[in-house]
PDB file of N, CA, C and O in Angstrom:
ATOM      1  N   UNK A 263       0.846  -1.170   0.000  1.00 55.00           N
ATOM      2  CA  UNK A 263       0.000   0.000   0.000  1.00 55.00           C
ATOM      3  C   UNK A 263       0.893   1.235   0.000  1.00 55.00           C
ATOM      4  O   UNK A 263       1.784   1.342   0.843  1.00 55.00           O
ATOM      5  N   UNK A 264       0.679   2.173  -0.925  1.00 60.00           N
ATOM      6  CA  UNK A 264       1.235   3.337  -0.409  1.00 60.00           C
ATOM      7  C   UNK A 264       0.697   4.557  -0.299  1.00 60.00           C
ATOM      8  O   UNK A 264      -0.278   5.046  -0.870  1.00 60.00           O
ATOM      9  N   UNK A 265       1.600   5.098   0.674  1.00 63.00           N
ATOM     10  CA  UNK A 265       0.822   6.617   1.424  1.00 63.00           C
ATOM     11  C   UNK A 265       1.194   7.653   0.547  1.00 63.00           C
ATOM     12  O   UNK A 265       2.292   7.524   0.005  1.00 63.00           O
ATOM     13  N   UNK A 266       0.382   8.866   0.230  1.00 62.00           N
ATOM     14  CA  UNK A 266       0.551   9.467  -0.385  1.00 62.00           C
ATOM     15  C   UNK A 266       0.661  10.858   0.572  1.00 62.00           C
ATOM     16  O   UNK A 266      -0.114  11.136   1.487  1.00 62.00           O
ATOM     17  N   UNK A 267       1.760  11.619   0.151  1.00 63.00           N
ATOM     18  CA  UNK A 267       1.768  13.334   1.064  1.00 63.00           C
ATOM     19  C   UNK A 267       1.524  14.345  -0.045  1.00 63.00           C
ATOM     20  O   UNK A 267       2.090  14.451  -1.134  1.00 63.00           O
ATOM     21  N   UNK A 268       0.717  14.934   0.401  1.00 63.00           N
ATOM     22  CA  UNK A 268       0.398  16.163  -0.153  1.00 63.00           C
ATOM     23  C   UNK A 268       0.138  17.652   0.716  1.00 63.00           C
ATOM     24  O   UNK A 268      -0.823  18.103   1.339  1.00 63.00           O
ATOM     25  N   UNK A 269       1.653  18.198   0.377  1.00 60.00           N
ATOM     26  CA  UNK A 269       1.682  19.532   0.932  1.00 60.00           C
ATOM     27  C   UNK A 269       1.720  20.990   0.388  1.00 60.00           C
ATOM     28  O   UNK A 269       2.469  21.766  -0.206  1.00 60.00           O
ATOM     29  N   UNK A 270       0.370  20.904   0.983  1.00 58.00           N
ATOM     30  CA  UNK A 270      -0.140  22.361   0.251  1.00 58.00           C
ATOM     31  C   UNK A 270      -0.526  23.131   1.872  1.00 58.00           C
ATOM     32  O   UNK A 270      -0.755  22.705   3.004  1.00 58.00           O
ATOM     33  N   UNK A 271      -0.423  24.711   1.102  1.00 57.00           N
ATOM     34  CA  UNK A 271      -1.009  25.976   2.036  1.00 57.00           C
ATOM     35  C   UNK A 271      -2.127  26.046   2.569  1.00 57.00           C
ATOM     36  O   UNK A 271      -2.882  26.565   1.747  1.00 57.00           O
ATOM     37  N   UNK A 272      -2.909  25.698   3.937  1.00 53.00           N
ATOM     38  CA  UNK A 272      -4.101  25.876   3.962  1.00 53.00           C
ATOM     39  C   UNK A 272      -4.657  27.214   3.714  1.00 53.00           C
ATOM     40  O   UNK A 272      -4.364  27.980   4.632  1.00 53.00           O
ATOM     41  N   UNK A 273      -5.399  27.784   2.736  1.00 51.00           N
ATOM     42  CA  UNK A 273      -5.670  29.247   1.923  1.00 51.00           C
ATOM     43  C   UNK A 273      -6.097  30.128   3.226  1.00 51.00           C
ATOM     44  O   UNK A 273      -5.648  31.251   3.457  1.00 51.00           O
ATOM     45  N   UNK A 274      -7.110  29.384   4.101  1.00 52.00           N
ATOM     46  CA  UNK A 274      -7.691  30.023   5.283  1.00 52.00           C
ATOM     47  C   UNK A 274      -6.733  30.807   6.160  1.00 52.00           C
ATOM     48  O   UNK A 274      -6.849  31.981   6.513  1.00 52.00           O
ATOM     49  N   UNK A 275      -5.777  29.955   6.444  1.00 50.00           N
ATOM     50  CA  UNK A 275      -4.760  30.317   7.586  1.00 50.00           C
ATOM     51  C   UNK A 275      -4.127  31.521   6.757  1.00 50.00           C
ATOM     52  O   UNK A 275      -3.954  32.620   7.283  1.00 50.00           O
ATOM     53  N   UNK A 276      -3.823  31.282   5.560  1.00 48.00           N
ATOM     54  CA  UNK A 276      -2.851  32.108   5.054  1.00 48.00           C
ATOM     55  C   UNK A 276      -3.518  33.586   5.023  1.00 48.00           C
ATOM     56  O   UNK A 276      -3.020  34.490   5.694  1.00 48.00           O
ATOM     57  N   UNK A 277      -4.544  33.774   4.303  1.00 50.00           N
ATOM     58  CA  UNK A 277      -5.551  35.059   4.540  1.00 50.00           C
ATOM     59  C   UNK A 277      -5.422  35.799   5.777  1.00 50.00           C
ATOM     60  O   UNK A 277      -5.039  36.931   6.074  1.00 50.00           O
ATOM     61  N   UNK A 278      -5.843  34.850   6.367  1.00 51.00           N
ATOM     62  CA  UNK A 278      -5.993  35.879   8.191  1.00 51.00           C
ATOM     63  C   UNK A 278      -4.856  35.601   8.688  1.00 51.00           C
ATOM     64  O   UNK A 278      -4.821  36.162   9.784  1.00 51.00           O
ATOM     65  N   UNK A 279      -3.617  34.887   8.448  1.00 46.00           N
ATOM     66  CA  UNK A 279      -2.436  35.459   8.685  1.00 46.00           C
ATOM     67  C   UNK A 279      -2.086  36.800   8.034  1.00 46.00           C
ATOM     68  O   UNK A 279      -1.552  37.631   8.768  1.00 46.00           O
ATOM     69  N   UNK A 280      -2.307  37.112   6.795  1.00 48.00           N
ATOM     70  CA  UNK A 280      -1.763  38.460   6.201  1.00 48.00           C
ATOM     71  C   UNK A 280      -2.789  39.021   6.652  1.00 48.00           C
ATOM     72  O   UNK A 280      -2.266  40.075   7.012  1.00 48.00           O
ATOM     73  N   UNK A 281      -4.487  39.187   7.063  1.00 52.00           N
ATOM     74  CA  UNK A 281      -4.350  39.814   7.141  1.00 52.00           C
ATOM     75  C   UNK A 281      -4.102  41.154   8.728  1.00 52.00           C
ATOM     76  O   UNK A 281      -4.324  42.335   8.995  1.00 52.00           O
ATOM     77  N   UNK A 282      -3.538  39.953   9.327  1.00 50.00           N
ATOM     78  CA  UNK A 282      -3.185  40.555  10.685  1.00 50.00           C
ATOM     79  C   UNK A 282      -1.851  41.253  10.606  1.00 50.00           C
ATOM     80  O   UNK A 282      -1.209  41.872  11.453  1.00 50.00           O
ATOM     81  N   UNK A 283      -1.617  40.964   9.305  1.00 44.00           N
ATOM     82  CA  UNK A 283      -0.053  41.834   9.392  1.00 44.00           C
ATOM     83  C   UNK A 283       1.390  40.541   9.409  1.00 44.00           C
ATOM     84  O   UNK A 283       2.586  40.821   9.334  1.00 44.00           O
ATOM     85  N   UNK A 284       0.935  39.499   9.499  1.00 43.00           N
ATOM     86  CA  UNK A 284       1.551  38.570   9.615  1.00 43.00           C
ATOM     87  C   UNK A 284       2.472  38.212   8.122  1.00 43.00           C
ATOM     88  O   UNK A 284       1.847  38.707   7.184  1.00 43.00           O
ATOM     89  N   UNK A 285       3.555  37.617   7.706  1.00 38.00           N
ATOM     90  CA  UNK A 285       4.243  37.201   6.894  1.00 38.00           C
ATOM     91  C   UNK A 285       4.185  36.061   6.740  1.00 38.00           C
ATOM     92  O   UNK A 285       4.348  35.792   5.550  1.00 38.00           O
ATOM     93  N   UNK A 286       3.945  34.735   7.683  1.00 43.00           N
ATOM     94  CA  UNK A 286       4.399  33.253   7.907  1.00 43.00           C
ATOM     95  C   UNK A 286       3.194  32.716   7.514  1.00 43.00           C
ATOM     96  O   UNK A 286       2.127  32.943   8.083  1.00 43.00           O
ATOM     97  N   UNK A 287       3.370  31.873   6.369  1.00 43.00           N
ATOM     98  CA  UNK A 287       2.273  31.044   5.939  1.00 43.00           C
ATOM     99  C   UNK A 287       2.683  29.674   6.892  1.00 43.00           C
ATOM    100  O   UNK A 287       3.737  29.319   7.419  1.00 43.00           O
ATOM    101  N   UNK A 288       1.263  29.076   6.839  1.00 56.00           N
ATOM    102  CA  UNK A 288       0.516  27.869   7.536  1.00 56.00           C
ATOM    103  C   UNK A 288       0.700  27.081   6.606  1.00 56.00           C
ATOM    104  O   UNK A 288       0.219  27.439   5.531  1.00 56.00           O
ATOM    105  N   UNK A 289       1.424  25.769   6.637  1.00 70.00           N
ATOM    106  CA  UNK A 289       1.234  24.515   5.507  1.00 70.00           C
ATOM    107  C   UNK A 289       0.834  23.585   6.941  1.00 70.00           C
ATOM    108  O   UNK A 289       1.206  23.600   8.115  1.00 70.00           O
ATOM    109  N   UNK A 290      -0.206  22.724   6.064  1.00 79.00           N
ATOM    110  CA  UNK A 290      -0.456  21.676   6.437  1.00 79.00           C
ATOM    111  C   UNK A 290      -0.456  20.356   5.342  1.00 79.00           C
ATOM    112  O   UNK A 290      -0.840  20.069   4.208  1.00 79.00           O
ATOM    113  N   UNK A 291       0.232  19.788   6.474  1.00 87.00           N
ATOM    114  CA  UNK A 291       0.562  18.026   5.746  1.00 87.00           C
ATOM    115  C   UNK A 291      -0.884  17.509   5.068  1.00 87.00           C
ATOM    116  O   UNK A 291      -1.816  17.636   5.863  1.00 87.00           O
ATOM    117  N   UNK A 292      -1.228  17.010   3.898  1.00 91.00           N
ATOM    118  CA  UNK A 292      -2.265  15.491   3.812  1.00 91.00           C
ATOM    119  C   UNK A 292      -1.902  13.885   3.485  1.00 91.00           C
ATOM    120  O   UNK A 292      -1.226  13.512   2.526  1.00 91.00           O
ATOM    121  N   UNK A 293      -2.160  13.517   3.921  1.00 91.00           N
ATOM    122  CA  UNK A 293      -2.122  12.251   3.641  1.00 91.00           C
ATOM    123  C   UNK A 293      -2.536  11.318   3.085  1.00 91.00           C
ATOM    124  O   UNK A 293      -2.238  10.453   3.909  1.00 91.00           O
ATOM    125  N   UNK A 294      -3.156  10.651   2.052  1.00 93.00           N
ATOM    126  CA  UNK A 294      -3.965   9.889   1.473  1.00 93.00           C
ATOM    127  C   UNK A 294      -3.907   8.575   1.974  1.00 93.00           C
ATOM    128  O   UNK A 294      -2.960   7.836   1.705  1.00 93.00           O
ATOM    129  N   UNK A 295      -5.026   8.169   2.815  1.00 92.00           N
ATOM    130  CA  UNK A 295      -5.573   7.178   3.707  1.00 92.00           C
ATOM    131  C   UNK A 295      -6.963   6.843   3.162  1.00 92.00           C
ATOM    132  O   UNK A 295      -7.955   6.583   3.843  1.00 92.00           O
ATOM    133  N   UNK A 296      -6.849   6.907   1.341  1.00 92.00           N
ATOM    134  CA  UNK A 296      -8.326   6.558   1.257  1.00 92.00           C
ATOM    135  C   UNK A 296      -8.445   4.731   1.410  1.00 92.00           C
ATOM    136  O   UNK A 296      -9.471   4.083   1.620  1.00 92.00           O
ATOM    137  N   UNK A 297      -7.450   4.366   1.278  1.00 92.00           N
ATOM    138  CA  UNK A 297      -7.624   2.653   1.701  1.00 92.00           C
ATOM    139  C   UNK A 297      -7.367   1.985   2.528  1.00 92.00           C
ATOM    140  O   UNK A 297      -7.276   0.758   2.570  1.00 92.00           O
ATOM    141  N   UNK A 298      -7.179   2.994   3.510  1.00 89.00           N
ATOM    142  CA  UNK A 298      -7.318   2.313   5.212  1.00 89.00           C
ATOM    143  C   UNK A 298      -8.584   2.088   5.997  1.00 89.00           C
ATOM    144  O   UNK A 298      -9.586   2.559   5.459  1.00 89.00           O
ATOM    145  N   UNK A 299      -8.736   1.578   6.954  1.00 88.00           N
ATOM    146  CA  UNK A 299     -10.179   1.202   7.529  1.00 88.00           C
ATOM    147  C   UNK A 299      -9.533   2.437   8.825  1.00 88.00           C
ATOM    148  O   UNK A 299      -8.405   2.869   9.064  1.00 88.00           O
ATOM    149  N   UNK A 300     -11.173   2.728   9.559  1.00 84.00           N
ATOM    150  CA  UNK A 300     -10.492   3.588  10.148  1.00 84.00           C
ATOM    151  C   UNK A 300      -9.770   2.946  11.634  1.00 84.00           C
ATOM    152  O   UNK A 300      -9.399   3.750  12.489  1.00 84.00           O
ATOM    153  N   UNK A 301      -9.595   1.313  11.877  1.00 86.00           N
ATOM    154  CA  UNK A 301      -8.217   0.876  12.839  1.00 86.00           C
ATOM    155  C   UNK A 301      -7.205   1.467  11.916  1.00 86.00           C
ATOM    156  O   UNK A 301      -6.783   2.600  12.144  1.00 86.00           O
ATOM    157  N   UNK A 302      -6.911   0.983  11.192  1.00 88.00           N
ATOM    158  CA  UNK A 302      -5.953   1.509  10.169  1.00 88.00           C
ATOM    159  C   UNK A 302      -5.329   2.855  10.338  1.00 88.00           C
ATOM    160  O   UNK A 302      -4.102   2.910  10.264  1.00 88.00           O
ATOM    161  N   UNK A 303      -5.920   3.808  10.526  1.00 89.00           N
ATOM    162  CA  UNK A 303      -5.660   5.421  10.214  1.00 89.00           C
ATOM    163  C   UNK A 303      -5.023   5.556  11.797  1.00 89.00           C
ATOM    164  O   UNK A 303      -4.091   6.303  12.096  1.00 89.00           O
ATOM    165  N   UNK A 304      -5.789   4.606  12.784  1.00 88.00           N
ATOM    166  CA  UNK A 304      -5.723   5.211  14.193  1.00 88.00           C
ATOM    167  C   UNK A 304      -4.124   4.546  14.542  1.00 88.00           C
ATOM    168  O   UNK A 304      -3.272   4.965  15.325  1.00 88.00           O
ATOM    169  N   UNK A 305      -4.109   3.509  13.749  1.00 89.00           N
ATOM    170  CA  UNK A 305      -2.873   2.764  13.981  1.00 89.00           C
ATOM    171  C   UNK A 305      -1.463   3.606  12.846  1.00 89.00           C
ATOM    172  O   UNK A 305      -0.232   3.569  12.855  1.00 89.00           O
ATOM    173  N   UNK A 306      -2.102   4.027  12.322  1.00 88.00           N
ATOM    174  CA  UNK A 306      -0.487   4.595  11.451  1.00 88.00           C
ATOM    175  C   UNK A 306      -0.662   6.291  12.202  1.00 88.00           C
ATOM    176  O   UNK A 306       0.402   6.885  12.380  1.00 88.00           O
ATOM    177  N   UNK A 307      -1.917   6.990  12.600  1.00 89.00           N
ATOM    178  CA  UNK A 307      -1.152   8.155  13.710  1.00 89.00           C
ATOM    179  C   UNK A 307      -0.327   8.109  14.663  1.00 89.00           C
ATOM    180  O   UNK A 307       0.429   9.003  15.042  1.00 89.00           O
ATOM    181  N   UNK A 308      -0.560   6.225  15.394  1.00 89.00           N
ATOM    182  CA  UNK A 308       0.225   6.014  16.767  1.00 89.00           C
ATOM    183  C   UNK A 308       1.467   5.772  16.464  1.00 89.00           C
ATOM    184  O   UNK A 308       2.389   6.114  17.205  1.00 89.00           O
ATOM    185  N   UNK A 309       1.657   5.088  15.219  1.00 90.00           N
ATOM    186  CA  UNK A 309       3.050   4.820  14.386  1.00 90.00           C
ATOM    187  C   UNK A 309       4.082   5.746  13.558  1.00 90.00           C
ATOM    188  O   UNK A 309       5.306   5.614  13.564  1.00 90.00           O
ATOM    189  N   UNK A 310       3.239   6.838  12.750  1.00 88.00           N
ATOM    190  CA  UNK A 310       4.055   7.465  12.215  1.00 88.00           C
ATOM    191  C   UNK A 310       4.060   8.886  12.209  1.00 88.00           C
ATOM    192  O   UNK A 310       4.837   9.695  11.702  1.00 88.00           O
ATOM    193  N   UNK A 311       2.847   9.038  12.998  1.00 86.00           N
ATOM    194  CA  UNK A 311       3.086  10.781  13.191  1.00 86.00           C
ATOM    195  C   UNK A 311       3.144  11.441  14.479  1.00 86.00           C
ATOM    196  O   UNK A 311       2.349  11.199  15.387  1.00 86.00           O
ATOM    197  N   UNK A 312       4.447  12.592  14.578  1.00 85.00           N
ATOM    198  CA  UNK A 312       4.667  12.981  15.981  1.00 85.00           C
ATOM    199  C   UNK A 312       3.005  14.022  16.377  1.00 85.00           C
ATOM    200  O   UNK A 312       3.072  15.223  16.640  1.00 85.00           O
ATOM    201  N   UNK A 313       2.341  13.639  16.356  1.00 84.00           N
ATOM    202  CA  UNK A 313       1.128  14.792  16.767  1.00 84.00           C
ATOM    203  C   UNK A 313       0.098  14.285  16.780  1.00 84.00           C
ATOM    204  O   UNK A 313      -0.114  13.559  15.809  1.00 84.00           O
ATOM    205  N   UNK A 314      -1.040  14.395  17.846  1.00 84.00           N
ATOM    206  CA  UNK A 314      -2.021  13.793  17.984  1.00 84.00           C
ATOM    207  C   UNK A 314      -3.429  14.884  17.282  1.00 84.00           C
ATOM    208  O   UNK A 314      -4.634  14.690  17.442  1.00 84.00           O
ATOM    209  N   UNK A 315      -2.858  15.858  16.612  1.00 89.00           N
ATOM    210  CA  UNK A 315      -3.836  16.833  16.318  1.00 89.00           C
ATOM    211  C   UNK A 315      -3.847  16.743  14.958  1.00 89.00           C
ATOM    212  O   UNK A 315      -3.037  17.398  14.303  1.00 89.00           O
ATOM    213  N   UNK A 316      -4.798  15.891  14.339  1.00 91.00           N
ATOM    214  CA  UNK A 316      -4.507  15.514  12.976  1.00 91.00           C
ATOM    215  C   UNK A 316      -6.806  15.362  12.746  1.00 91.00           C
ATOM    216  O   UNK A 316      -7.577  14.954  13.614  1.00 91.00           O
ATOM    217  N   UNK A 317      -7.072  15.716  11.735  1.00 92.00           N
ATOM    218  CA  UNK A 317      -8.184  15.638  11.105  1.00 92.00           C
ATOM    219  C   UNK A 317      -8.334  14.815   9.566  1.00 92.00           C
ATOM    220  O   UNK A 317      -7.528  14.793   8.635  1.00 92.00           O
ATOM    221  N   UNK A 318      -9.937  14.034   9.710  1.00 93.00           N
ATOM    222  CA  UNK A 318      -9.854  13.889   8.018  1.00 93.00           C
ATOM    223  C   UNK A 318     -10.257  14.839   6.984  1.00 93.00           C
ATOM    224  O   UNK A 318     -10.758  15.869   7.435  1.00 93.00           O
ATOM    225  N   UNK A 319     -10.161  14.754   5.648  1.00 93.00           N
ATOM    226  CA  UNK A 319     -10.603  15.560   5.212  1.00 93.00           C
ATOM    227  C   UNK A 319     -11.270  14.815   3.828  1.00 93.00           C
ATOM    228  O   UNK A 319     -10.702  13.774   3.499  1.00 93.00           O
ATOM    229  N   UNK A 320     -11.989  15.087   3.305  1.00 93.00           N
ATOM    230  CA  UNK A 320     -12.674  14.353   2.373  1.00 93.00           C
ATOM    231  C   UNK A 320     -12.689  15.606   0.828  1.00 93.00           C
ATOM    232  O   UNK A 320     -13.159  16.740   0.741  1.00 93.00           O
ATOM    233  N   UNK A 321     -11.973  14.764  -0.161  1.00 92.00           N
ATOM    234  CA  UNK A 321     -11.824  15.699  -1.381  1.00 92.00           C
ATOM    235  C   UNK A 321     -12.474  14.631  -2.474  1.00 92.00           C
ATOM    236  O   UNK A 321     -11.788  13.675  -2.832  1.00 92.00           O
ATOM    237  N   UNK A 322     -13.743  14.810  -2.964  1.00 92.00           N
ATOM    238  CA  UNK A 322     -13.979  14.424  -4.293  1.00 92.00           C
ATOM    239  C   UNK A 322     -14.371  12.847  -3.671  1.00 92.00           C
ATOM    240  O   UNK A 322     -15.204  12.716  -2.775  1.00 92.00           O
ATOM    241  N   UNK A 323     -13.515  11.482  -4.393  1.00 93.00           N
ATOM    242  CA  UNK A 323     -13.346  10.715  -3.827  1.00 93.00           C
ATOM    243  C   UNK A 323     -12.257   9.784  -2.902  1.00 93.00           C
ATOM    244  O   UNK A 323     -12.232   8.587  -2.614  1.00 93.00           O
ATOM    245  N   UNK A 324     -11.263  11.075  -2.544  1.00 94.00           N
ATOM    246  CA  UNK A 324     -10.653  10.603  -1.936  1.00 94.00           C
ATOM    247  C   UNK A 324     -10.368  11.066  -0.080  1.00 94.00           C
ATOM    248  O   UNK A 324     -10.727  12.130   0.423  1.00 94.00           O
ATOM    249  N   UNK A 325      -9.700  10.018   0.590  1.00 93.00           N
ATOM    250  CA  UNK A 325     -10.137  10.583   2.368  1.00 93.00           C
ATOM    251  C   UNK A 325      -8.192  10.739   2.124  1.00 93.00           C
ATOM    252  O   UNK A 325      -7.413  10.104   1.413  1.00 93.00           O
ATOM    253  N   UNK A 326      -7.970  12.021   3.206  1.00 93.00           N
ATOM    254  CA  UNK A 326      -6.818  12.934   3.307  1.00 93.00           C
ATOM    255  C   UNK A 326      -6.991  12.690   4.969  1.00 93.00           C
ATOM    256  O   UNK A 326      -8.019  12.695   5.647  1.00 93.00           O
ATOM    257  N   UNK A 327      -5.352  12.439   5.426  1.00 92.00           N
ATOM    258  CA  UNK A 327      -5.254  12.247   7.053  1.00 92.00           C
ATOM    259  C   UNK A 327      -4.672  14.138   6.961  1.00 92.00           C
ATOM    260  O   UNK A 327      -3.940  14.298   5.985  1.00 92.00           O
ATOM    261  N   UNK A 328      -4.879  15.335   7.716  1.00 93.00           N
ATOM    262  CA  UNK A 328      -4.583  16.373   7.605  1.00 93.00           C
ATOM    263  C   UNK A 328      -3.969  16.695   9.069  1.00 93.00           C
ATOM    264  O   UNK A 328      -4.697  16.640  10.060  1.00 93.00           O
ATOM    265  N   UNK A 329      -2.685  17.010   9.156  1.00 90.00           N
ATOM    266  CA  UNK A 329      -2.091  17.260  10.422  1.00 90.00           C
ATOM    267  C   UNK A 329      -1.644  18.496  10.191  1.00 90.00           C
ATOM    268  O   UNK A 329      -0.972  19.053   9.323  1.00 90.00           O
ATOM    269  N   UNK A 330      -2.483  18.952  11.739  1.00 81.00           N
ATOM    270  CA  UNK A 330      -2.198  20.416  11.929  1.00 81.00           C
ATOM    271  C   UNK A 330      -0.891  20.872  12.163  1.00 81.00           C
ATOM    272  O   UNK A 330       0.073  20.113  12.251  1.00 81.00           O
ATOM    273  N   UNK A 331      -0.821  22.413  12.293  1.00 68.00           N
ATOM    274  CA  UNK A 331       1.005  22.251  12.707  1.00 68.00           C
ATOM    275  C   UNK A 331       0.931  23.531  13.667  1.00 68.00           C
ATOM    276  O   UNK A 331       1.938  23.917  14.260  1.00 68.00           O
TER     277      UNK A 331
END
């Protein structure tokens, strides 16, 4: 099976970062976990990611593991 990363800018963060005056864009990690069950997803957060603050996200037909930062 393989995991797929996809790192892109979340647009939201980035907006109301500038427009507070801010410079530092927000990236957040995705992950493509559309063929895991969800033991699966709970078992590769405990395994491979340092952060317990992670969401799904659902695009089209595919499910995205999204870790905040």
């Amino acid at each position: 099976m393989t995991i797929i990363v996809d790192r892109t800018e979340d647009r939201s963060d980035r907006d109301e970062s500038m427009e507070a005056g801010s410079t530092a864009t927000s990236e957040r990690r995705r992950i493509d976990v559309t063929d895991l069950h969800a033991d699966g997803i709970s078992e590769f957060v405990d395994a491979n990611v340092d952060t317990d603050d992670v969401s799904l996200e659902h695009r089209g037909a595919r499910t995205y593991l999204v870790l905040e930062s």
